[in-house]
mmCIF file of C-alpha atoms and ligand atoms in Angstrom:
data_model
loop_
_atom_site.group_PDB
_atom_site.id
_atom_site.type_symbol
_atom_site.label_atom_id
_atom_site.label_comp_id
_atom_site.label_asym_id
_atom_site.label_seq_id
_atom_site.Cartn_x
_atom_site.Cartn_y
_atom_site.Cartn_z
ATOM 1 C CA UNK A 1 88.713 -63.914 -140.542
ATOM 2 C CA UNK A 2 91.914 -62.475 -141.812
ATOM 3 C CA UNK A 3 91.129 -60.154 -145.231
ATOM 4 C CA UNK A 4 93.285 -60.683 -148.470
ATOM 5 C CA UNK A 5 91.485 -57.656 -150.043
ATOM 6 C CA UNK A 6 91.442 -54.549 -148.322
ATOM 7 C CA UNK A 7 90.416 -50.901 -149.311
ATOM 8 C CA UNK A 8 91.782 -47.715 -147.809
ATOM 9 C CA UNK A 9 89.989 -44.472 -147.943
ATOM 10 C CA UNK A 10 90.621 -40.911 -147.234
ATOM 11 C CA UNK A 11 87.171 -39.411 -145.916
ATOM 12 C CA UNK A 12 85.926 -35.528 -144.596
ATOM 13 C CA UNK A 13 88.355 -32.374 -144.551
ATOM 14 C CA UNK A 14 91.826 -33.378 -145.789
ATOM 15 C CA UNK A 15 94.387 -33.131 -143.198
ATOM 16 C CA UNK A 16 98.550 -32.732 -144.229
ATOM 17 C CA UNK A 17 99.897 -36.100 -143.530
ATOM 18 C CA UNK A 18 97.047 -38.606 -145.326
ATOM 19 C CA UNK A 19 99.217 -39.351 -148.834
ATOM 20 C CA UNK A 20 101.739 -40.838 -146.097
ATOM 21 C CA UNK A 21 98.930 -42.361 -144.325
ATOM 22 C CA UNK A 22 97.705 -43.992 -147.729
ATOM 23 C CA UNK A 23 101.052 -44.991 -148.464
ATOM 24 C CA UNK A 24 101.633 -46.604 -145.726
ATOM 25 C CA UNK A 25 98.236 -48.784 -145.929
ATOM 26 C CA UNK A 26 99.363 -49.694 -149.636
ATOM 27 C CA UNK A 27 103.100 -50.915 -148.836
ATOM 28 C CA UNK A 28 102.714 -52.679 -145.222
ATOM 29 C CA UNK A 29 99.482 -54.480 -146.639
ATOM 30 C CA UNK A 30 101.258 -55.613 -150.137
ATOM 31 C CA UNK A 31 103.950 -56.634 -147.620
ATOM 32 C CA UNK A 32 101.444 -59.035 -146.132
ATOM 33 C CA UNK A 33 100.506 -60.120 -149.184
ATOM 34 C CA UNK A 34 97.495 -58.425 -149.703
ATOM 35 C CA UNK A 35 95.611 -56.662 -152.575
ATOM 36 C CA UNK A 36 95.048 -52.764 -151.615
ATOM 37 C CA UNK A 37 92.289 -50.877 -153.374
ATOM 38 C CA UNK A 38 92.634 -46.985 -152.982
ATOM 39 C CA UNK A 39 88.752 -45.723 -152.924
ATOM 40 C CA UNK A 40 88.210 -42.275 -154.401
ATOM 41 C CA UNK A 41 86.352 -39.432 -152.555
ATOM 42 C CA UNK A 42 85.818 -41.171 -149.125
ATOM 43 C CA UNK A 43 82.577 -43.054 -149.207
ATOM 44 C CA UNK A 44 80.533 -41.276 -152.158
ATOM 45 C CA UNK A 45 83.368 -42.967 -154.306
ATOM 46 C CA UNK A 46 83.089 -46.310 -152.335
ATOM 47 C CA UNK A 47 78.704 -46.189 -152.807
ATOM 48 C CA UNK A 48 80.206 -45.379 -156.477
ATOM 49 C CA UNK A 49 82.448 -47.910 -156.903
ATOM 50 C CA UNK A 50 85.480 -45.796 -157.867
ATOM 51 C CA UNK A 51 88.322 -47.736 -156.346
ATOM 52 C CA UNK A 52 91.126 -49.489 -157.768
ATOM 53 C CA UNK A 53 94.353 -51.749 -156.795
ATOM 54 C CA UNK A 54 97.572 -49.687 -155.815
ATOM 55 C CA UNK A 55 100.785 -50.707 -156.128
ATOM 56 C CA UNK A 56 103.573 -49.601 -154.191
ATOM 57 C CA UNK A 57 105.013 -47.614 -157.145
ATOM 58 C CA UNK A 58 101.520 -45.588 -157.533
ATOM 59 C CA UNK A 59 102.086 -44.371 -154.008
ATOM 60 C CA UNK A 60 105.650 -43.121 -154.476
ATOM 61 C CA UNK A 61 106.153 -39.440 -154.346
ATOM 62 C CA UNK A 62 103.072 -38.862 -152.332
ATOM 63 C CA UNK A 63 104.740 -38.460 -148.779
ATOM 64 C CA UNK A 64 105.610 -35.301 -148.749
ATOM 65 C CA UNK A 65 102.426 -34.029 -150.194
ATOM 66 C CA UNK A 66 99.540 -32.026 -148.890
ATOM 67 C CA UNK A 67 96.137 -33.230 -149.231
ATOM 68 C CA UNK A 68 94.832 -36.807 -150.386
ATOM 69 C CA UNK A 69 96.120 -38.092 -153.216
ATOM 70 C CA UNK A 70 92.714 -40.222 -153.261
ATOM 71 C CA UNK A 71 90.370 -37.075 -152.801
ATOM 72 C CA UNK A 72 88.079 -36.757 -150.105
ATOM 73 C CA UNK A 73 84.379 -35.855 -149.503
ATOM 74 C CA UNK A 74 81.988 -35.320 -146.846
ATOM 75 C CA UNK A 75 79.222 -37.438 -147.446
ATOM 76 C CA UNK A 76 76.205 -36.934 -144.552
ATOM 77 C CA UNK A 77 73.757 -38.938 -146.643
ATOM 78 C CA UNK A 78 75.595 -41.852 -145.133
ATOM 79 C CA UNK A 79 73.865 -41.941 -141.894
ATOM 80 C CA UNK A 80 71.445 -43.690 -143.964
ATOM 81 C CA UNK A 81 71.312 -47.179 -144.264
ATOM 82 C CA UNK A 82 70.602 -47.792 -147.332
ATOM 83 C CA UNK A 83 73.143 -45.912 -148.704
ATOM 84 C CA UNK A 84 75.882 -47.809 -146.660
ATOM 85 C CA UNK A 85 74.826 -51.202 -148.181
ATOM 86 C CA UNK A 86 75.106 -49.528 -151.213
ATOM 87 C CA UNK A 87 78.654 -48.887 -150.684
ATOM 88 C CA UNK A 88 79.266 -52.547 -148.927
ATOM 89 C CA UNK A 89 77.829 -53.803 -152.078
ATOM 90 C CA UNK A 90 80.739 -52.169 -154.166
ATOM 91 C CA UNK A 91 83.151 -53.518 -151.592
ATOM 92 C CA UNK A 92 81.582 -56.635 -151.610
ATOM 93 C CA UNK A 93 81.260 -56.872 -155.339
ATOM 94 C CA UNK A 94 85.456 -56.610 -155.767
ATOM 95 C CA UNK A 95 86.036 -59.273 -152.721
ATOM 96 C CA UNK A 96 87.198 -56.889 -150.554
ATOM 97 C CA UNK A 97 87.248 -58.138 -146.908
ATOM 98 C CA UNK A 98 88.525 -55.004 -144.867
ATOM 99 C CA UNK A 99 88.327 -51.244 -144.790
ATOM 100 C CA UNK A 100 90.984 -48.303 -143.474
ATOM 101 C CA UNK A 101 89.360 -45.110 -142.766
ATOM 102 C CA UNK A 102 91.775 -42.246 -142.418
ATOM 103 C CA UNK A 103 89.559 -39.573 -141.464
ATOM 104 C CA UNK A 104 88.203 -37.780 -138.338
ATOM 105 C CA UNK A 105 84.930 -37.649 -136.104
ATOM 106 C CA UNK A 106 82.044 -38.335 -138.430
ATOM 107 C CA UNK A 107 84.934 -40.134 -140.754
ATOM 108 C CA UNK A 108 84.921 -42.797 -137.919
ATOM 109 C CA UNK A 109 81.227 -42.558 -137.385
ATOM 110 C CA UNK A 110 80.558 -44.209 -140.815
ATOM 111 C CA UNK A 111 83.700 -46.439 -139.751
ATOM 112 C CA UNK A 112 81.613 -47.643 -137.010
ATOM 113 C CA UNK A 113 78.480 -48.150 -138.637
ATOM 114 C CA UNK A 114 80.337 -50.132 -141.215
ATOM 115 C CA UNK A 115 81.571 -52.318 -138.727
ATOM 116 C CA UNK A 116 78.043 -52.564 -137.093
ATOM 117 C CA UNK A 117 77.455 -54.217 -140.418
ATOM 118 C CA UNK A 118 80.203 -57.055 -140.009
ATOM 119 C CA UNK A 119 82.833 -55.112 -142.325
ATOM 120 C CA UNK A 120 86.214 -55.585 -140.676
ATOM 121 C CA UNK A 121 87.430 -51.661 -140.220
ATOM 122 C CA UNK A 122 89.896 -49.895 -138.648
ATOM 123 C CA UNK A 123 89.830 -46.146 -138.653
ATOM 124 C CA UNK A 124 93.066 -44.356 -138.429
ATOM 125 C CA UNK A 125 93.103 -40.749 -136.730
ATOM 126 C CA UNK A 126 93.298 -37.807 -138.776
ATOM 127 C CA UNK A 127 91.928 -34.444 -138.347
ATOM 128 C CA UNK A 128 93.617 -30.722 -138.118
ATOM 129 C CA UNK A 129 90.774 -30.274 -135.389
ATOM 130 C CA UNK A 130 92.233 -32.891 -133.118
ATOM 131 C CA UNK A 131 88.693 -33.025 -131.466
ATOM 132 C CA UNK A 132 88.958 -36.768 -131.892
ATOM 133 C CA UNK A 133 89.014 -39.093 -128.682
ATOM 134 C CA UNK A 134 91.414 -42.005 -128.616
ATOM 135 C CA UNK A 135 94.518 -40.342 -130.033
ATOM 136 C CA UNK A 136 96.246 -37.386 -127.938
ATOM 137 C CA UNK A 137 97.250 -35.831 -131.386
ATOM 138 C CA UNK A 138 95.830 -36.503 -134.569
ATOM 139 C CA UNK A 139 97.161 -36.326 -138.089
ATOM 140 C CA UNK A 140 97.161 -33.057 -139.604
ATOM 141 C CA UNK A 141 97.135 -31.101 -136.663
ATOM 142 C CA UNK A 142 100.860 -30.839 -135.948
ATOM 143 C CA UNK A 143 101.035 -29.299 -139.958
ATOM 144 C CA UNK A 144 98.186 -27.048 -139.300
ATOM 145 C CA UNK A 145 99.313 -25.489 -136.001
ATOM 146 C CA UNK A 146 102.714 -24.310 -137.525
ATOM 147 C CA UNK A 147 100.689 -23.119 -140.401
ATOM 148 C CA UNK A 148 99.140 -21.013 -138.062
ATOM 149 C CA UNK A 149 101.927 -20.095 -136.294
ATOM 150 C CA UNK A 150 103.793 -18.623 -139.009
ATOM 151 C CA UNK A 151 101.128 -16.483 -139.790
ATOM 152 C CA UNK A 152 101.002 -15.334 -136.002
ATOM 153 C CA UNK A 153 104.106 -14.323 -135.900
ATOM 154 C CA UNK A 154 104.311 -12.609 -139.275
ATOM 155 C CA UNK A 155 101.206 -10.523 -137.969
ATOM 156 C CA UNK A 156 102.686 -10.168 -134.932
ATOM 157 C CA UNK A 157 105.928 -7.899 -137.411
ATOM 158 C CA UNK A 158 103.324 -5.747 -139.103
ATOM 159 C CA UNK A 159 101.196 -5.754 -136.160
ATOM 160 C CA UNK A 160 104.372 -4.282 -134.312
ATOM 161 C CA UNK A 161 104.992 -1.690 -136.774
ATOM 162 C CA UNK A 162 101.861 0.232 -136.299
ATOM 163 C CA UNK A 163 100.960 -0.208 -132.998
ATOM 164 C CA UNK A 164 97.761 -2.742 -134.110
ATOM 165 C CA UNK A 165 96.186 -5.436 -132.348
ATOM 166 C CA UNK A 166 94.997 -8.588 -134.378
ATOM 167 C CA UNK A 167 92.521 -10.815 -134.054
ATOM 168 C CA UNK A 168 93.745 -14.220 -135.530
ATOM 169 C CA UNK A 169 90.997 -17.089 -136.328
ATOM 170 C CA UNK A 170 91.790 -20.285 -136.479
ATOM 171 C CA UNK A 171 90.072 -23.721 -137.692
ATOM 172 C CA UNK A 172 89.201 -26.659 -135.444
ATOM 173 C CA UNK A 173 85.059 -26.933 -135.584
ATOM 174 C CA UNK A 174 83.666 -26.959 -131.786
ATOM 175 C CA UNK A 175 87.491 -27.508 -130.348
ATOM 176 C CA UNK A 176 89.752 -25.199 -129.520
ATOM 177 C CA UNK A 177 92.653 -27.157 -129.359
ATOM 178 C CA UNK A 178 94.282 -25.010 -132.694
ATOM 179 C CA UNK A 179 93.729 -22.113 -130.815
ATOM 180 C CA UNK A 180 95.117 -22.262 -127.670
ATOM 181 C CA UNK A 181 98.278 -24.074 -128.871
ATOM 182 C CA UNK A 182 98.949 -21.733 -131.339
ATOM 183 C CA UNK A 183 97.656 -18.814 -128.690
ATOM 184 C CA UNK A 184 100.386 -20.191 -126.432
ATOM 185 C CA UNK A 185 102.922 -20.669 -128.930
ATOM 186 C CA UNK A 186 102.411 -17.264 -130.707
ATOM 187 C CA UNK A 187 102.676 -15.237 -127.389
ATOM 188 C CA UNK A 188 98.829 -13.961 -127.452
ATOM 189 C CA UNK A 189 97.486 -11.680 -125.499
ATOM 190 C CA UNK A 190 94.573 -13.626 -125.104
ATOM 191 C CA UNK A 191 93.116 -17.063 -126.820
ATOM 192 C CA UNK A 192 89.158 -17.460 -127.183
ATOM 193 C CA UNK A 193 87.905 -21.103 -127.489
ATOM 194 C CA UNK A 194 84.585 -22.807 -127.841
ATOM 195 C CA UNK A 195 84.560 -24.244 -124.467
ATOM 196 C CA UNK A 196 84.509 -21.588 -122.764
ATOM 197 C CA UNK A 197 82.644 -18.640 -122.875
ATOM 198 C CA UNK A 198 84.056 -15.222 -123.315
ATOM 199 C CA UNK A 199 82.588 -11.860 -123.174
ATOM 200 C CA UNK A 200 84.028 -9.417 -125.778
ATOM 201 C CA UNK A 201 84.714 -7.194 -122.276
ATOM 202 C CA UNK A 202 86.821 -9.236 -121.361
ATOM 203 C CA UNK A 203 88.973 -9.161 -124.725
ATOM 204 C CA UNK A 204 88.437 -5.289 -124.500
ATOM 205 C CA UNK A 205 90.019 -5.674 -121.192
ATOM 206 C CA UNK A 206 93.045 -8.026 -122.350
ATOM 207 C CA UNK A 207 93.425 -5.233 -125.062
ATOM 208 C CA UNK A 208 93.226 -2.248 -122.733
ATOM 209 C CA UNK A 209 96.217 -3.817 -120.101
ATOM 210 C CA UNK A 210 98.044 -4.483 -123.102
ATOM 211 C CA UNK A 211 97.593 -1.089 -124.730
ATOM 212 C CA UNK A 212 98.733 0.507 -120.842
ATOM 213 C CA UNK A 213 101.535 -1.873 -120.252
ATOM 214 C CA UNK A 214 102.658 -0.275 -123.240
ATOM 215 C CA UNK A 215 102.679 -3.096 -125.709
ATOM 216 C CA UNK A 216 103.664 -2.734 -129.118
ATOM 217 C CA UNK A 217 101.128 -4.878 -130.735
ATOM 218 C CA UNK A 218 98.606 -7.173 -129.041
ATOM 219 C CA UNK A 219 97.172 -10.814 -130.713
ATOM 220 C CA UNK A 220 93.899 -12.191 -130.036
ATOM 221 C CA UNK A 221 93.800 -15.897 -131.403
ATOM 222 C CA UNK A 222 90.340 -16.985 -131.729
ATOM 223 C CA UNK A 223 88.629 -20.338 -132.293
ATOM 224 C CA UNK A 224 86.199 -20.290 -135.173
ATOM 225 C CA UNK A 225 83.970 -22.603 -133.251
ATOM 226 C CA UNK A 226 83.816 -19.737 -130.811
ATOM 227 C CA UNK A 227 80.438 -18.300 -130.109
ATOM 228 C CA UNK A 228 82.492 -14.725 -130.630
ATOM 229 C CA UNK A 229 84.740 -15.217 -133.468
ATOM 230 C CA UNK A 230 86.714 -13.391 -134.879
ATOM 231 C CA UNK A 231 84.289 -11.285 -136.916
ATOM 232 C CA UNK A 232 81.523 -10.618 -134.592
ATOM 233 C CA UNK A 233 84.219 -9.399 -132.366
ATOM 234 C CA UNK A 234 85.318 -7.084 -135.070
ATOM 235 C CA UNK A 235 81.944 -5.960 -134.995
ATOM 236 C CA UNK A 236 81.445 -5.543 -131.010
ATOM 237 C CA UNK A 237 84.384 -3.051 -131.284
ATOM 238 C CA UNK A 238 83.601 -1.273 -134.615
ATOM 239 C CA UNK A 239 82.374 1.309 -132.260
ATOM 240 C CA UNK A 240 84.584 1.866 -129.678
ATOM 241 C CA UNK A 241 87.916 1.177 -131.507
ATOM 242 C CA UNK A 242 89.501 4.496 -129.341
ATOM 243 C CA UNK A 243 88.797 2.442 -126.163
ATOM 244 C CA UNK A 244 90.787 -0.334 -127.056
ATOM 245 C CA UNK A 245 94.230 1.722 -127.616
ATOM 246 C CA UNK A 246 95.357 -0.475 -130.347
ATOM 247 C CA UNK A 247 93.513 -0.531 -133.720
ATOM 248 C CA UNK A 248 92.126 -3.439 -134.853
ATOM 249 C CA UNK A 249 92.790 -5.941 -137.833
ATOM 250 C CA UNK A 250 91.045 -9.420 -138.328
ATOM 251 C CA UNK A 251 92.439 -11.924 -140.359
ATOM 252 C CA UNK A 252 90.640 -15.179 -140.703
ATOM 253 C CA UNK A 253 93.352 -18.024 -141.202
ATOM 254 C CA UNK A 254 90.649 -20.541 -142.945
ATOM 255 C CA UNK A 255 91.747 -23.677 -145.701
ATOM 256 C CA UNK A 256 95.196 -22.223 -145.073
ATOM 257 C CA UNK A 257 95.539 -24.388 -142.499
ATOM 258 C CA UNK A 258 95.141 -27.699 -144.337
ATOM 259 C CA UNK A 259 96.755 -27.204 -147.533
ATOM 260 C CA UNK A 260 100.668 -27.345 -146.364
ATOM 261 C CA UNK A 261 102.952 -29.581 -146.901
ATOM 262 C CA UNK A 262 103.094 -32.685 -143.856
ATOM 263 C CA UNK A 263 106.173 -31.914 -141.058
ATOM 264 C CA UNK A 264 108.290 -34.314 -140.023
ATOM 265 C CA UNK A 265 106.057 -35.819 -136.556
ATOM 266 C CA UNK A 266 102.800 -35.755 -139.148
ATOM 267 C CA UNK A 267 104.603 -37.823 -141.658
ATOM 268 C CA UNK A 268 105.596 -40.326 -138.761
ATOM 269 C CA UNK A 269 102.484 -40.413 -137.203
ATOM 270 C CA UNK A 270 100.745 -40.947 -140.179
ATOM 271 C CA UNK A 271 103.077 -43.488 -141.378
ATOM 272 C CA UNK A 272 103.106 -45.341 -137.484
ATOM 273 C CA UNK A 273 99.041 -45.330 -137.451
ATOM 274 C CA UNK A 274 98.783 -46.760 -140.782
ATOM 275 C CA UNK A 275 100.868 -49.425 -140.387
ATOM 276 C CA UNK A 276 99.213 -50.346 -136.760
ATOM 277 C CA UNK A 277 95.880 -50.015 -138.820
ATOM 278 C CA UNK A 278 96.699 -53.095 -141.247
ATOM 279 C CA UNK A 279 98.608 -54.877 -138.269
ATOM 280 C CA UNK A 280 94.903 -54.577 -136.947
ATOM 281 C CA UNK A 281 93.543 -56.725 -139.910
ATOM 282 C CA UNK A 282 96.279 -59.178 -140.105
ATOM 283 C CA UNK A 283 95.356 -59.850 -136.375
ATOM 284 C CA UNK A 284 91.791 -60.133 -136.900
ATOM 285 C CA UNK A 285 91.248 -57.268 -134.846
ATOM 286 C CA UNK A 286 88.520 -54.486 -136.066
ATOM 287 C CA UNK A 287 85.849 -52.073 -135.387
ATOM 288 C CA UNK A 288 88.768 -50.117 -133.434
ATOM 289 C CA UNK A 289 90.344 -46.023 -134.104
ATOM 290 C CA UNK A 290 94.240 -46.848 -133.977
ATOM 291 C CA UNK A 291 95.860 -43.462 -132.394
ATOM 292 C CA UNK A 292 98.572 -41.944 -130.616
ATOM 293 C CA UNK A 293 97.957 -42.364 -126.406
ATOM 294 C CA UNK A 294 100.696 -41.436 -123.891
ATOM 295 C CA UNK A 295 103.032 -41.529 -126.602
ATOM 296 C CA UNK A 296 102.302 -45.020 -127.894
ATOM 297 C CA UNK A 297 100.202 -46.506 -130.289
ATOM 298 C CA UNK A 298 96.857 -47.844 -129.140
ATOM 299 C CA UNK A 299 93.742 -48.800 -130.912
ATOM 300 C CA UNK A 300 90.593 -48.142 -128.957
ATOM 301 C CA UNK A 301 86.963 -49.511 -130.072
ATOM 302 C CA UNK A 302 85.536 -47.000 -132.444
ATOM 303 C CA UNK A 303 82.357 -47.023 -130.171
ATOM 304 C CA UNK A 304 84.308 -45.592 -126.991
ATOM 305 C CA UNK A 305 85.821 -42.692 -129.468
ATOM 306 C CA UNK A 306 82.958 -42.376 -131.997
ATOM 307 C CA UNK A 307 80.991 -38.834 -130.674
ATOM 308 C CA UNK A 308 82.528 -38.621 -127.363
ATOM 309 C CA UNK A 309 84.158 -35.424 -126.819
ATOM 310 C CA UNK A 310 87.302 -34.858 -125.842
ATOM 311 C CA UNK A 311 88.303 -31.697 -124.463
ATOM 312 C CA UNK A 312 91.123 -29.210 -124.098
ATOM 313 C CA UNK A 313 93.717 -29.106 -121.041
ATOM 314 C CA UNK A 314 91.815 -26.252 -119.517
ATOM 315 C CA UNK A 315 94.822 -25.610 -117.247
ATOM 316 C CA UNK A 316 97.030 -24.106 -120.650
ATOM 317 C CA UNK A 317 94.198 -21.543 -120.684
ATOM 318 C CA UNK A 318 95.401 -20.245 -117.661
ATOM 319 C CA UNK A 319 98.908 -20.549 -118.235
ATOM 320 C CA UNK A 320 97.906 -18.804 -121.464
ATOM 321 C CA UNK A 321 96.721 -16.095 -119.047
ATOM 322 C CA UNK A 322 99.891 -15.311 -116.744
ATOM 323 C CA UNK A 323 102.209 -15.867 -119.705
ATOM 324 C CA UNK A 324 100.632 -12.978 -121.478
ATOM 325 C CA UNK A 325 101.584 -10.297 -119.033
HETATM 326 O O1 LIG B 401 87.437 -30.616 -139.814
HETATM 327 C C1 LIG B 401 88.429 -29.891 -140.444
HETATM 328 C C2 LIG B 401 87.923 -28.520 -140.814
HETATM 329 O O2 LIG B 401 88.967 -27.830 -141.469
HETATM 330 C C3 LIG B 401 87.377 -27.679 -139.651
HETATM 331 O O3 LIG B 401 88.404 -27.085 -138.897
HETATM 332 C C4 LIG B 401 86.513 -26.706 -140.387
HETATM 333 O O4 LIG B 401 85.500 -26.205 -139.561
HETATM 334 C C5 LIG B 401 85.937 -27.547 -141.486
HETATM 335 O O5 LIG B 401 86.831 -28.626 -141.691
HETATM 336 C C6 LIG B 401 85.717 -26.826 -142.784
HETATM 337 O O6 LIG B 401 85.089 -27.692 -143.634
HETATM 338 P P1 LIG B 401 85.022 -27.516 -145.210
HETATM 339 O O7 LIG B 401 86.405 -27.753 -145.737
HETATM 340 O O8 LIG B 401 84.062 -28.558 -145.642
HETATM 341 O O9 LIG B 401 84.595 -26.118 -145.449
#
């Protein structure tokens, strides 16, 4: 069945990139004649009821905004049943026939479970983590890595100036796809990611061949997902900071990350998923993650994506490595 009613709904951390997203949802679905409630707060508004009808004028000015216009929320209560019917009441209750979930990993999980129910949903894939399988790059994470790599390289000035080493943490959960891009792109010394474990020696070591290659600064980028952040490291060293050569600074990057402004390829991403997402609907085609896959946009079934992890190019590590020299 082909829904007339549709709601869209920004759900877990926000990610630069969902206003154009929403917008998107809202214009090609009025296009196809269609009514588009906005939901507020990801699904605690939806089991609340707070959603609304959008017009194409009340998403103007939102593109090239950071954040969700919508609000967002993490909501782990609804793993539970009963408070999913509770929200499919509310949607039910308005006559609304199908669901767009902009939102990441457990964003899709309740995506799933909604269409487990016989919702008709399509998820569309946003996340600064990009830990999310069926899309190569998520949105949000293009925004978030230049965040981070502004901040690199203006650590990288001061870090230059005294003779300092930094370690750098960045966001992305359990991935470390943040990290190593941003390690690669900011010229670290070394990058330390959740999948795969690191010593603090072997930092200490990355440090020490800086320090006697005679490096002016050195730059650790770390993954906070790590099971050494960027803190405990701090700590390992507190000790032995003469060892080292360089003396250490920490700076934890944190929300930073997600509050910018959307680039250019986040704005058309979002603005290319969204649009595939109610092309989904029109087609009668649900329960799918629309993403970005070998450059084109695909929509997978949100049960092959849903939980299944996805990995980092393991190979960049070691480029990573001899590039660092
Ligand atoms: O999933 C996005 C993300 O920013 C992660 O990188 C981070 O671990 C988490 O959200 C932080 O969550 P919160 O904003 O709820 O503190």
């Amino acid at each position: 069945m082909v829904p007339r009613k549709i709601a869209v709904l920004t759900s877990g951390g926000d990610a630069p990139g969902m206003n154009a997203a929403i917008r998107a949802v809202v214009r090609t679905g009025i296009d196809k004649g269609w009514e588009v409630f906005g939901v507020r707060n990801g699904y605690a508004g939806m089991c609340d009821g707070q959603m609304e009808p959008l017009g194409a004028r009340e998403v103007g000015n939102i593109l090239q905004r950071g954040g969700t216009f919508l609000g967002s929320a993490r909501l782990p209560e609804f793993k539970d049943p009963a408070v999913r019917a509770r929200g499919m009441a509310q949607l039910e209750a308005k006559g609304i026939d199908g669901l767009v979930v902009i939102g990441g990993n457990g964003s899709q999980s309740g995506a799933l479970a909604l269409s487990r129910m016989g919702l008709a949903v399509v998820g569309v894939a946003s996340t600064i983590d990009n830990d999310l399988a069926g899309s190569e790059m998520t949105i949000g994470v293009d925004t978030a890595l230049n965040i981070a790599l502004e901040a690199i390289d203006r650590l990288r000035v001061t870090a230059s100036s005294h003779k300092r080493a930094f370690l750098v943490e960045v966001m992305g959960r359990n991935c470390g796809y943040l990290a190593l891009m941003a390690g690669i792109a900011g010229g670290a010394d070394s990058v330390v990611v959740p999948e795969v474990e690191v010593a603090p020696e072997d930092i200490a070591r990355d440090l020490q061949g800086a320090w006697e290659r005679g490096k002016a600064h050195a730059l650790v980028v770390v993954a906070e997902g790590a099971r050494h952040n960027a803190v405990r490291l701090a700590q390992h060293f507190e000790q032995e900071k003469g060892r080292l050569g360089f003396d250490l600074r920490v700076t934890t990057l944190g929300h930073v990350q997600r509050g910018g402004a959307p680039g250019a390829f986040d704005r058309l991403l979002a603005t290319r998923l969204a649009a595939a997402a109610t092309d989904q609907l029109a087609r009668g085609e649900h329960g799918r993650l629309v993403g970005l896959m070998r450059g084109e946009i695909r929509a997978t079934p949100l049960d092959e994506v849903v939980g299944v992890p996805k990995g980092i190019d393991l190979g960049l590590l070691q480029l990573q490595k001899v590039l660092a020299q």
